[in-house]
Amino acid sequence: MSDPKVFKNFINGRWVESKSGQTFENRNPADTDDLVGIFQKSTPDDVNMAIEAAAEAHKKWRLVPAPKRGELLYRVADRLFKEKEAISRQMTREMGKIIKETRGDTQEAIDMTYYMAGEGRRLFGMTTPSEMTNKFNMTIRQPLGVCCFITPWNFPIAIPSWKMMPALICGNTIVIKPATDTPASVAYLMKVCEEEGVPPGVVNMVTGSGGALGDALIKHPAVKVVSFTGSTEVGRKVSEGCAGTFKHSCLEMGGKNVQIVMDDADLDLAVDGALWGAFGTTGQRCTATSRLIVHKDVVAKMTSMLVERASNLKVGNGLDESVEMGPCINKGQLETVLGYIEIGKKEGARLETGGEELKGGAYDKGFFLQPTIFSGVTQKMRIWKEEIFGPVLSIAAFDSFEQAVEMANDTVYGLSASIYTRDINKAYVAMRDVYTGIFYVNAPTIGAETHLPFGGTKETGNGHREAATAALDVFSEWKSVYVDFSGTLQRAQIDNA
Ligand code: UN1
């Protein structure tokens, strides 16, 4: 195998070992005999070095014309495109999701990189008239400085790219700390940036646990933006950590996404959607369909159709093209999900299918779980309320459309929701009244595209959005510029009254 086994931190354009002298292993969750790589167990000192390198590099990077920054991103995107298969195969090994999906993950990074490269020739501000004569008004975007990213394991290259590419095109420099379960994908991204000529210090990577490095990433005075994707619990800490020094924080957190199925829906289509939404990525998406609410007249039929399909999903190593669902990311996550299955049973939900860890043969080397469906779930149950982040779907029935909307909104989260119906009026009312950041009609709760804003309401986010031009607002600040060419003092609100 040509993969380097030991990955170093990437700081100031160099691959360097951690000062700790310690490392950790990254193993394949589908086959723990497969060692994907050995990574640096970094210390706050390593983080500080990376932040200082980024601060120094920012002095020049901010002055590189944005179209030139864009040209570099085009080169990075071209490389990601050329090496899509290698990146995706490595990603399946480190993350477990099936190869079709890791190709999608890599494609999302390619899309985002091209998209933001194009922004280099836009980064539009506005010009607007002045209330004075011989005066010119405009707005320009200015970068903030060093941005730190704490990224999750479920989208090992897509989510890092959502943060990196808009930050870079705006003229910021970055330090990224990838999830300990999936650092190889970010290391790959760093290597591509290095080889395509991104200047030293502009992108930096430090590996290690959030517990050990989180404070260092948030507290350094040179850091101006912290972008985090992960649990609401940790997001709250990031937000509090940033508040004292007014660092900007962009938080993408939990979800408890709902698919509504009306009695007039195309049930085959709704079943396809629920299956993909609930069990794609082994349910480990922030946007995963976790609650399925179905009109009482079709709930029994839909449940049996879904159970039939879910129980036949092929679970295994995602490098096998015929496998439909991979493992959970690690043992801890598997146990958490099994814990929720026990809770669901105790709460009185009906276990329709699944519920067990898969054992025997190759399964013994990974963290495999059966696709699991509960029916008869009520709004009081923990499996209705809490994010599970695994292949568990909770089904509940409703009587009326109004009740469905009320149930959809019965969550502290607000990332994604969907409705299956043939009634266009109901679709529009649900689109308006279900309070989420993302909404789908006749499509599952997953499947966001990079040129639309991504993020959620309530405890899913803090008002920011990733992707699209919305991401530029996270990584730049507006400067309003007034140019007075009258040669006289003109007092706004006074001289023209
Ligand atoms: C996530 O859910 O964690 O919309 C990210 C989707 C993907 C991104 C999901 N494009 O499902």
CSV table of N, CA and C in Angstrom, one decimal, residues 67 103 155 184 199 247 282 287 317 361 385 403 408 433 460 466 488:
chain,number,residue,atom,x,y,z
A,67,PRO,N,-9.6,37.2,-7.2
A,67,PRO,CA,-9.6,36.3,-8.4
A,67,PRO,C,-8.4,35.3,-8.4
A,103,ARG,N,-18.1,8.9,-2.4
A,103,ARG,CA,-18.0,9.7,-3.7
A,103,ARG,C,-18.8,10.9,-3.7
A,155,PHE,N,-19.0,13.8,7.6
A,155,PHE,CA,-18.7,14.2,6.2
A,155,PHE,C,-17.3,14.7,6.2
A,184,ALA,N,-7.8,11.6,8.1
A,184,ALA,CA,-7.1,11.3,6.9
A,184,ALA,C,-7.7,12.1,5.7
A,199,PRO,N,-0.2,29.2,-0.3
A,199,PRO,CA,1.1,29.6,0.4
A,199,PRO,C,1.1,29.0,1.8
A,247,LYS,N,-15.5,36.7,19.7
A,247,LYS,CA,-15.2,36.0,18.5
A,247,LYS,C,-16.5,35.6,17.9
A,282,THR,N,-25.7,5.4,7.4
A,282,THR,CA,-26.0,4.7,8.7
A,282,THR,C,-26.8,5.6,9.6
A,287,THR,N,-28.7,15.7,9.0
A,287,THR,CA,-30.0,15.8,8.3
A,287,THR,C,-30.8,14.5,8.2
A,317,ASN,N,-19.1,-3.9,4.7
A,317,ASN,CA,-18.0,-3.1,4.4
A,317,ASN,C,-18.3,-2.2,3.2
A,361,GLY,N,-18.7,-13.7,11.7
A,361,GLY,CA,-17.8,-13.5,10.5
A,361,GLY,C,-17.2,-12.1,10.5
A,385,LYS,N,-37.6,12.6,20.8
A,385,LYS,CA,-37.1,13.9,21.1
A,385,LYS,C,-35.6,14.0,20.9
A,403,GLN,N,-52.2,18.7,12.5
A,403,GLN,CA,-51.5,17.9,13.6
A,403,GLN,C,-50.1,17.5,13.1
A,408,ALA,N,-44.4,18.0,13.6
A,408,ALA,CA,-43.1,18.2,12.9
A,408,ALA,C,-42.3,19.3,13.7
A,433,ASP,N,-44.8,26.7,7.3
A,433,ASP,CA,-45.1,26.6,8.7
A,433,ASP,C,-44.2,25.6,9.5
A,460,THR,N,-30.4,24.0,16.6
A,460,THR,CA,-29.5,23.4,15.5
A,460,THR,C,-28.4,24.4,15.2
A,466,GLU,N,-24.1,27.8,6.4
A,466,GLU,CA,-22.9,27.4,5.7
A,466,GLU,C,-23.4,27.3,4.2
A,488,THR,N,-16.2,69.8,0.2
A,488,THR,CA,-16.8,70.6,1.3
A,488,THR,C,-17.2,69.6,2.4
